[in-house]
Coordinates of C-alpha atoms in Angstrom, one line a residue:
M1 CA -35.6 -5.9 72.7
F2 CA -37.6 -4.9 69.7
N3 CA -37.4 -1.3 70.8
N4 CA -33.6 -1.5 71.3
R5 CA -33.1 -3.0 67.8
K6 CA -35.2 -0.2 66.3
R7 CA -33.2 2.4 68.2
M8 CA -29.9 0.9 67.0
S9 CA -31.2 0.7 63.4
T10 CA -32.2 4.4 63.6
I11 CA -28.8 5.4 64.9
A12 CA -27.0 3.4 62.2
S13 CA -29.1 5.0 59.5
F14 CA -28.3 8.5 60.9
L15 CA -24.6 7.8 60.9
L16 CA -24.8 6.5 57.3
V17 CA -26.5 9.8 56.2
I18 CA -23.7 11.8 58.0
A19 CA -21.0 9.7 56.2
L20 CA -22.7 10.2 52.8
L21 CA -23.0 13.9 53.3
A22 CA -19.3 14.1 54.3
G23 CA -18.4 12.1 51.2
C24 CA -20.5 14.4 49.0
S25 CA -18.7 17.5 50.4
G26 CA -15.4 16.3 48.8
K27 CA -13.6 17.2 52.1
S28 CA -11.5 14.9 54.3
A29 CA -10.1 15.3 57.8
N30 CA -6.5 15.6 56.4
T31 CA -7.2 18.3 53.8
D32 CA -4.7 21.2 54.0
T33 CA -6.8 24.3 54.9
S34 CA -4.1 26.5 53.2
Q35 CA -5.0 25.2 49.8
S36 CA -6.4 27.4 47.1
E37 CA -9.8 26.8 45.6
G38 CA -8.2 24.8 42.8
G39 CA -6.2 22.8 45.3
R40 CA -9.3 22.0 47.5
E41 CA -11.2 20.9 44.4
S42 CA -8.4 18.6 43.2
G43 CA -7.4 17.5 46.7
K44 CA -3.9 18.5 46.0
K45 CA -1.7 20.2 48.6
K46 CA -0.8 23.8 47.9
V47 CA 3.0 24.4 47.6
E48 CA 4.7 27.8 47.0
I49 CA 8.3 28.0 45.8
A50 CA 10.5 31.0 45.1
L51 CA 12.5 31.4 42.0
W52 CA 15.1 34.2 41.8
L53 CA 17.0 35.3 38.7
T54 CA 19.3 38.1 37.6
P55 CA 18.2 39.9 34.4
Q56 CA 18.6 37.6 31.5
W57 CA 16.2 38.4 28.7
K58 CA 12.9 40.2 28.3
G59 CA 9.7 38.5 27.3
V60 CA 8.9 34.8 27.1
F61 CA 10.6 34.2 23.8
D62 CA 11.3 37.7 22.5
A63 CA 11.7 41.3 23.8
T64 CA 9.2 42.6 21.3
E65 CA 6.3 40.8 23.0
P66 CA 3.7 43.1 24.7
D67 CA 4.7 43.9 28.3
A68 CA 7.9 41.9 28.0
D69 CA 10.0 41.9 31.1
Y70 CA 12.7 39.9 32.7
D71 CA 10.3 37.7 34.7
S72 CA 8.0 37.0 31.7
F73 CA 9.5 33.6 30.8
F74 CA 9.4 32.1 34.2
K75 CA 5.8 33.4 34.9
Y76 CA 4.7 31.7 31.6
A77 CA 6.7 28.5 32.4
A78 CA 5.2 28.4 36.0
D79 CA 1.7 28.7 34.6
K80 CA 2.2 26.0 32.1
F81 CA 3.9 23.8 34.8
A82 CA 1.0 24.2 37.3
K83 CA -1.6 23.2 34.7
Q84 CA 0.1 19.9 34.0
Y85 CA 1.6 19.1 37.4
D86 CA -0.3 16.2 39.1
K87 CA 1.5 16.1 42.5
Y88 CA 0.7 19.4 44.1
D89 CA -1.2 22.7 43.5
V90 CA 1.9 24.8 42.8
K91 CA 2.6 28.6 42.8
V92 CA 5.9 29.9 41.7
N93 CA 6.9 33.3 43.0
V94 CA 9.3 34.9 40.6
Q95 CA 11.7 37.7 41.7
V96 CA 14.3 39.5 39.6
V97 CA 17.4 40.7 41.5
A98 CA 20.2 42.9 40.3
G99 CA 23.4 41.1 39.5
D100 CA 25.4 43.3 41.9
Q101 CA 23.0 42.5 44.7
R102 CA 22.8 38.8 44.1
D103 CA 25.4 37.6 46.6
E104 CA 24.4 40.0 49.4
L105 CA 20.8 39.0 49.1
L106 CA 21.6 35.3 48.9
N107 CA 23.9 35.5 51.9
V108 CA 21.4 37.3 54.0
N109 CA 18.7 34.8 53.2
L110 CA 21.0 31.8 53.7
N111 CA 22.0 33.1 57.1
G112 CA 18.4 33.6 57.9
G113 CA 17.4 30.1 56.7
T114 CA 15.2 31.5 53.9
P115 CA 17.1 31.0 50.6
P116 CA 15.1 30.9 47.3
D117 CA 14.2 27.4 46.1
I118 CA 15.6 28.1 42.7
F119 CA 18.1 30.5 41.3
F120 CA 18.6 31.0 37.5
E121 CA 22.0 32.5 36.7
S122 CA 25.4 32.1 35.0
V123 CA 27.0 29.1 36.5
F124 CA 30.4 30.5 37.1
A125 CA 28.9 33.1 39.5
M126 CA 27.2 30.4 41.6
G127 CA 29.8 27.7 42.0
D128 CA 30.9 28.8 45.5
Y129 CA 27.3 28.0 46.7
A130 CA 27.8 24.4 45.6
H131 CA 31.0 24.2 47.6
R132 CA 29.3 25.7 50.6
G133 CA 26.8 22.9 50.6
A134 CA 23.9 25.3 49.9
L135 CA 22.7 23.5 46.7
V136 CA 21.2 20.1 46.1
P137 CA 22.5 17.8 43.3
L138 CA 20.3 17.5 40.2
N139 CA 21.6 14.2 38.9
D140 CA 18.2 12.5 39.4
I141 CA 16.4 14.9 37.1
V142 CA 19.0 14.6 34.2
D143 CA 18.2 11.8 31.9
D144 CA 20.1 10.2 29.0
A145 CA 18.1 12.2 26.4
A146 CA 19.4 15.5 27.9
K147 CA 23.0 14.2 28.1
Q148 CA 22.8 13.3 24.4
D149 CA 21.3 16.6 23.4
I150 CA 23.6 18.8 25.4
D151 CA 27.3 18.5 24.7
Q152 CA 29.6 17.1 27.4
G153 CA 31.5 20.4 27.5
Y154 CA 28.4 22.1 29.0
W155 CA 28.0 19.3 31.6
D156 CA 31.7 19.7 32.5
N157 CA 30.9 23.2 33.5
V158 CA 28.1 22.2 35.9
T159 CA 29.6 19.0 37.4
Y160 CA 31.6 19.0 40.6
G161 CA 33.8 16.7 42.6
K162 CA 34.8 13.0 42.4
D163 CA 31.2 12.0 42.7
K164 CA 30.4 13.9 39.5
E165 CA 27.4 15.7 41.1
I166 CA 25.5 18.0 38.8
Y167 CA 24.5 21.3 40.5
F168 CA 23.1 23.3 37.6
Y169 CA 20.8 22.3 34.7
P170 CA 22.2 23.9 31.5
F171 CA 19.6 26.0 29.7
S172 CA 21.6 28.4 27.5
H173 CA 25.1 29.8 27.2
N174 CA 27.1 32.8 26.3
P175 CA 30.2 31.8 24.4
G176 CA 33.4 33.8 24.4
T177 CA 35.5 34.4 21.3
F178 CA 37.4 37.1 19.5
A179 CA 35.7 39.7 17.4
Y180 CA 37.6 41.3 14.6
N181 CA 37.1 44.2 12.2
A182 CA 37.1 42.6 8.7
D183 CA 37.3 46.1 7.1
M184 CA 40.6 46.8 9.0
F185 CA 41.9 43.4 7.9
R186 CA 41.1 44.2 4.3
A187 CA 42.8 47.5 4.5
A188 CA 45.9 45.7 5.8
G189 CA 45.9 43.2 3.0
L190 CA 44.7 40.3 5.2
E191 CA 41.8 39.1 3.1
Q192 CA 42.9 35.5 3.4
A193 CA 42.6 35.6 7.1
I194 CA 38.9 36.7 7.0
G195 CA 36.3 34.0 7.7
G196 CA 32.7 33.9 6.6
E197 CA 30.0 36.1 8.1
N198 CA 28.5 33.1 10.0
E199 CA 31.8 31.4 10.7
I200 CA 34.0 31.4 13.8
K201 CA 37.4 31.6 12.1
T202 CA 40.2 29.5 13.4
W203 CA 43.8 30.7 13.2
T204 CA 46.9 28.9 14.4
L205 CA 49.1 30.8 16.8
D206 CA 51.7 31.3 14.1
E207 CA 49.1 32.7 11.8
Y208 CA 47.8 34.9 14.5
N209 CA 51.3 36.3 15.3
S210 CA 51.7 37.1 11.6
I211 CA 48.3 38.8 11.5
L212 CA 49.2 41.0 14.5
K213 CA 52.6 41.9 12.9
T214 CA 50.9 42.9 9.6
L215 CA 48.2 44.9 11.4
K216 CA 50.9 46.7 13.4
E217 CA 52.6 47.7 10.2
K218 CA 49.5 48.7 8.2
L219 CA 47.1 50.2 10.7
P220 CA 46.8 54.0 11.3
K221 CA 48.9 55.3 14.2
N222 CA 45.8 55.8 16.4
A223 CA 44.7 52.1 16.0
Y224 CA 46.2 48.9 17.5
P225 CA 46.0 45.3 16.4
M226 CA 44.6 43.7 19.6
G227 CA 43.0 44.7 22.8
L228 CA 44.7 43.8 26.1
Y229 CA 43.6 44.7 29.6
A230 CA 44.4 44.0 33.3
L231 CA 42.8 46.8 35.3
N232 CA 40.5 44.4 37.3
N233 CA 38.9 41.0 37.1
Q234 CA 36.3 41.9 34.5
G235 CA 36.7 40.0 31.3
D236 CA 39.4 37.9 32.9
T237 CA 38.3 34.8 31.2
W238 CA 40.1 35.8 28.0
N239 CA 43.3 36.3 30.0
L240 CA 42.8 32.8 31.4
A241 CA 42.5 31.5 27.9
Y242 CA 45.7 33.2 26.8
L243 CA 47.5 31.5 29.6
R244 CA 46.3 28.1 28.2
S245 CA 47.5 28.9 24.6
F246 CA 50.7 26.8 24.8
G247 CA 48.9 23.7 26.2
S248 CA 48.9 24.3 29.9
M249 CA 46.2 22.2 31.8
F250 CA 46.0 25.2 34.2
F251 CA 44.4 23.0 37.0
D252 CA 45.7 19.6 37.9
N253 CA 43.6 16.6 38.7
N254 CA 43.4 17.7 42.4
G255 CA 41.9 21.1 41.4
S256 CA 45.0 23.1 42.2
I257 CA 46.6 25.7 39.8
A258 CA 49.4 24.0 37.9
L259 CA 50.5 26.9 35.6
D260 CA 54.1 27.2 36.8
D261 CA 55.6 25.0 34.1
D262 CA 57.2 25.5 30.7
K263 CA 53.8 25.8 29.0
G264 CA 52.3 28.3 31.4
V265 CA 55.4 30.4 31.6
K266 CA 55.7 30.4 27.8
A267 CA 52.1 31.6 27.5
A268 CA 52.7 34.5 29.9
A269 CA 55.9 35.4 28.0
W270 CA 53.9 35.5 24.8
M271 CA 51.4 37.9 26.4
K272 CA 54.3 40.1 27.5
S273 CA 56.0 39.9 24.1
I274 CA 53.0 41.0 22.0
Y275 CA 52.5 43.9 24.5
D276 CA 56.1 45.0 24.2
A277 CA 56.0 44.7 20.4
G278 CA 53.2 47.2 20.3
Y279 CA 50.7 44.6 18.9
T280 CA 48.2 45.7 21.6
N281 CA 46.9 48.9 23.1
P282 CA 49.4 50.6 25.4
G283 CA 48.8 50.8 29.2
A284 CA 47.2 47.4 29.5
E285 CA 47.7 47.5 33.3
S286 CA 45.3 50.5 33.6
V287 CA 42.9 49.4 30.8
S288 CA 39.6 47.7 31.6
S289 CA 37.6 45.3 29.5
N290 CA 35.0 48.0 29.1
D291 CA 37.7 50.3 27.8
A292 CA 38.9 47.7 25.3
N293 CA 35.3 47.1 24.1
A294 CA 34.8 50.8 23.6
M295 CA 38.1 51.1 21.7
F296 CA 37.0 48.2 19.4
Q297 CA 33.6 49.8 18.7
N298 CA 35.4 53.1 17.9
Q299 CA 37.7 51.2 15.5
Q300 CA 40.8 51.8 17.5
L301 CA 41.3 48.0 17.8
A302 CA 41.2 45.5 15.0
I303 CA 40.7 42.5 17.3
S304 CA 39.1 42.4 20.7
F305 CA 37.3 40.0 23.1
T306 CA 33.6 39.4 22.8
N307 CA 30.8 37.1 23.8
S308 CA 27.5 36.4 22.0
I309 CA 25.7 39.2 24.0
L310 CA 28.3 41.8 23.3
F311 CA 28.5 40.8 19.7
N312 CA 24.8 41.1 19.2
N313 CA 24.7 44.4 21.1
A314 CA 27.5 45.8 18.9
K315 CA 25.6 44.9 15.7
A316 CA 22.4 46.3 17.1
D317 CA 24.1 49.6 18.0
M318 CA 25.5 49.8 14.5
N319 CA 22.0 49.2 13.0
A320 CA 20.5 51.8 15.3
G321 CA 23.1 54.4 14.3
K322 CA 24.6 54.5 17.8
S323 CA 28.0 53.6 16.5
Q324 CA 29.8 53.6 13.2
K325 CA 29.1 50.6 11.0
F326 CA 31.9 48.1 10.2
D327 CA 32.2 44.5 9.2
I328 CA 32.4 42.7 12.5
R329 CA 33.1 38.9 12.5
L330 CA 34.2 36.2 15.0
A331 CA 37.3 34.1 15.5
N332 CA 38.5 31.6 18.0
I333 CA 41.3 32.2 20.5
P334 CA 44.3 30.5 18.9
S335 CA 46.7 28.0 20.5
E336 CA 50.1 26.6 19.6
S337 CA 48.6 23.2 18.9
G338 CA 46.2 24.6 16.3
K339 CA 43.2 23.5 18.2
P340 CA 41.2 26.6 19.1
L341 CA 40.5 27.6 22.7
A342 CA 36.8 27.9 23.4
F343 CA 34.9 28.7 26.6
T344 CA 31.4 29.7 27.5
Y345 CA 29.3 31.1 30.3
V346 CA 26.7 28.4 30.9
V347 CA 23.4 29.7 32.2
G348 CA 21.0 27.5 34.1
A349 CA 19.1 26.8 37.3
S350 CA 20.3 25.6 40.7
V351 CA 18.1 24.4 43.6
F352 CA 18.9 25.6 47.1
K353 CA 18.6 23.5 50.3
T354 CA 15.7 24.8 52.2
G355 CA 15.1 22.0 54.6
D356 CA 11.6 21.4 53.1
A357 CA 11.5 18.1 51.3
V358 CA 8.3 18.9 49.5
K359 CA 9.5 22.3 48.2
T360 CA 12.8 20.7 47.1
E361 CA 10.9 18.1 45.2
V362 CA 8.7 20.7 43.5
A363 CA 11.7 22.9 42.7
K364 CA 13.5 20.1 41.0
D365 CA 10.5 19.1 39.1
F366 CA 10.0 22.6 37.9
V367 CA 13.7 23.0 36.9
R368 CA 13.4 19.7 34.9
F369 CA 10.2 20.9 33.3
F370 CA 11.3 24.3 31.9
S371 CA 14.8 22.9 31.0
T372 CA 13.3 20.1 28.9
D373 CA 9.9 21.2 27.7
P374 CA 10.0 21.3 23.8
E375 CA 8.4 24.8 23.7
L376 CA 10.2 26.4 26.6
V377 CA 13.7 25.4 25.6
K378 CA 13.4 27.5 22.5
A379 CA 13.7 30.6 24.7
S380 CA 17.4 29.7 24.9
K381 CA 17.6 31.5 21.5
N382 CA 17.8 34.7 23.5
S383 CA 21.4 33.9 24.2
V384 CA 22.7 30.6 22.6
P385 CA 21.0 27.2 23.0
V386 CA 22.9 24.4 24.7
R387 CA 20.7 21.8 23.0
S388 CA 21.8 20.6 19.6
S389 CA 18.1 19.9 18.8
V390 CA 17.2 23.6 19.3
V391 CA 20.2 24.7 17.3
K392 CA 19.2 22.4 14.4
E393 CA 15.6 23.7 14.5
L394 CA 16.7 27.4 14.5
K395 CA 19.9 27.4 12.5
D396 CA 18.3 28.8 9.4
Q397 CA 17.0 31.8 11.4
Y398 CA 20.2 32.0 13.6
P399 CA 23.1 30.7 11.5
L400 CA 25.7 31.5 14.1
F401 CA 24.1 29.0 16.4
A402 CA 25.5 26.1 14.3
A403 CA 29.0 27.6 14.5
Y404 CA 28.8 27.9 18.3
D405 CA 27.5 24.4 18.6
A406 CA 30.3 23.0 16.4
N407 CA 32.7 24.8 18.7
A408 CA 31.5 23.0 21.8
P409 CA 34.1 20.1 21.7
N410 CA 36.9 22.8 22.0
M411 CA 35.6 24.1 25.3
F412 CA 37.5 24.2 28.5
S413 CA 36.0 24.8 32.0
F414 CA 37.7 28.1 32.9
T415 CA 36.7 27.9 36.6
G416 CA 37.9 24.3 37.0
N417 CA 34.9 24.2 39.4
V418 CA 37.4 24.8 42.1
P419 CA 36.4 26.2 45.5
G420 CA 36.9 29.9 46.1
Y421 CA 36.8 30.9 42.5
S422 CA 35.2 34.3 43.2
E423 CA 38.1 35.2 45.4
L424 CA 40.6 33.6 43.1
R425 CA 39.6 36.1 40.4
Q426 CA 41.2 38.8 42.6
V427 CA 44.6 37.2 42.3
L428 CA 45.4 37.2 38.6
Y429 CA 45.2 40.8 37.4
P430 CA 47.7 42.3 39.9
E431 CA 50.3 39.7 38.7
L432 CA 49.5 40.7 35.1
Q433 CA 49.8 44.4 35.9
A434 CA 53.3 43.7 37.5
M435 CA 54.3 41.8 34.4
Y436 CA 53.2 44.5 31.9
V437 CA 54.9 47.3 33.8
G438 CA 58.1 45.3 34.2
E439 CA 58.0 44.8 37.9
K440 CA 58.0 41.0 37.5
T441 CA 59.2 38.7 34.8
P442 CA 56.6 36.4 33.2
E443 CA 58.1 33.5 35.2
Q444 CA 57.8 35.3 38.5
A445 CA 54.3 36.5 37.8
V446 CA 53.1 33.0 37.0
K447 CA 54.9 31.6 40.1
D448 CA 53.3 34.2 42.4
Y449 CA 49.9 33.8 40.8
Q450 CA 50.1 30.0 41.4
S451 CA 51.3 30.4 45.0
K452 CA 48.7 33.0 46.0
G453 CA 45.9 31.3 44.0
N454 CA 46.5 27.9 45.5
A455 CA 46.4 29.4 49.0
V456 CA 42.9 30.8 48.2
I457 CA 41.8 27.4 46.8
Q458 CA 43.2 25.5 49.8
K459 CA 41.5 27.7 52.3
A460 CA 38.2 27.4 50.5
R461 CA 38.6 23.7 50.0
E462 CA 38.8 23.2 53.8
N463 CA 35.3 24.6 54.0
S464 CA 34.0 22.8 50.9
V465 CA 31.5 20.0 51.1
I466 CA 32.7 18.7 47.7
K467 CA 35.6 16.3 47.6

């Protein structure tokens, strides 16, 4: 018996040594062998996610940085995220895709079951993916601090359906306004209509009509008061704004077009009246937004459409000697009520459904990180910040930020977040063309747009997961 006890004691001691050696190795039976060295050392599972974006800005915070490229910000943000993230050992694979290839690439990968985990893009271009059920809601990563720092108008642009589901996290925006040539205004005796250099001037619709009339009378024959275009769907957001200028709600509470009323018809009639009066460039039915922008830069238009990117590019071209210098300033789109019409292109991240719960968790955590980190959100200065706190911090360096921020309460959601918006964009401009050439009255053009547009929306609604 003594020998048996000795033998058992020896075996127990041997097993204890094995256990201690295993413990010292830092490895366990359930360790993921796919982990990186850092992951094995920390015991954290390695997770790779894919982030796609269309070209937004170069550099982390500025295009003058060494080796600045379109993926610089997200590579920097991913590195910062990985260093502080305590759940997993994370790698973010960043890929820049061309805007004109975005939908083709996304559809191919969605059909193949391999969509990116995150896509960073202008929200209006991505709304159909929310309706298709390809995106996950982000409500659980949006806290009260973010809601207070970011105006409700931006949240309206990213919130869908009766359940108020947030599908995009606002990061920056690209507000649309008028641009006007203050030198041409002065030459026409319109000094009183000129706003400050860092102001977005507001005119009532009566004041605006008077401005157009005076410009028509005083401008040289080769110049026109205002740009108007309807060749295609590019720049169509301004046409959508004009159709709201007499108070039309445009979309009803059910998300259908409700333009065929006195307010909508009156707005279309106004567009036709200023065209017929020669207050705009001729041939609007065959003029594109690019044509109008070029005419404005060549000082053939006193007033044109712009957004913050186009505005900054125009000033940069002047300073670089690429175009003739003139005093370019901003104004709101006027309305009959006197309250200006403002809209913007919100830019932010969405998270695609991949069927991988861990990747979805990591993707949402990363979106929340770079959308809230006090350092990273300052990169929104490359367009216009959505956060009032960032505007406040940078307003001395970028004074127009404060003007854009003050304009936020005047915003309307131009897409209405309705299903089928991409296809809906193909419906309006043919009706405007028919109206400008006299084939249809404003009443008929509005009626046909509403009928055709609602058919598009209804068809898309039948396949939408959002109610």
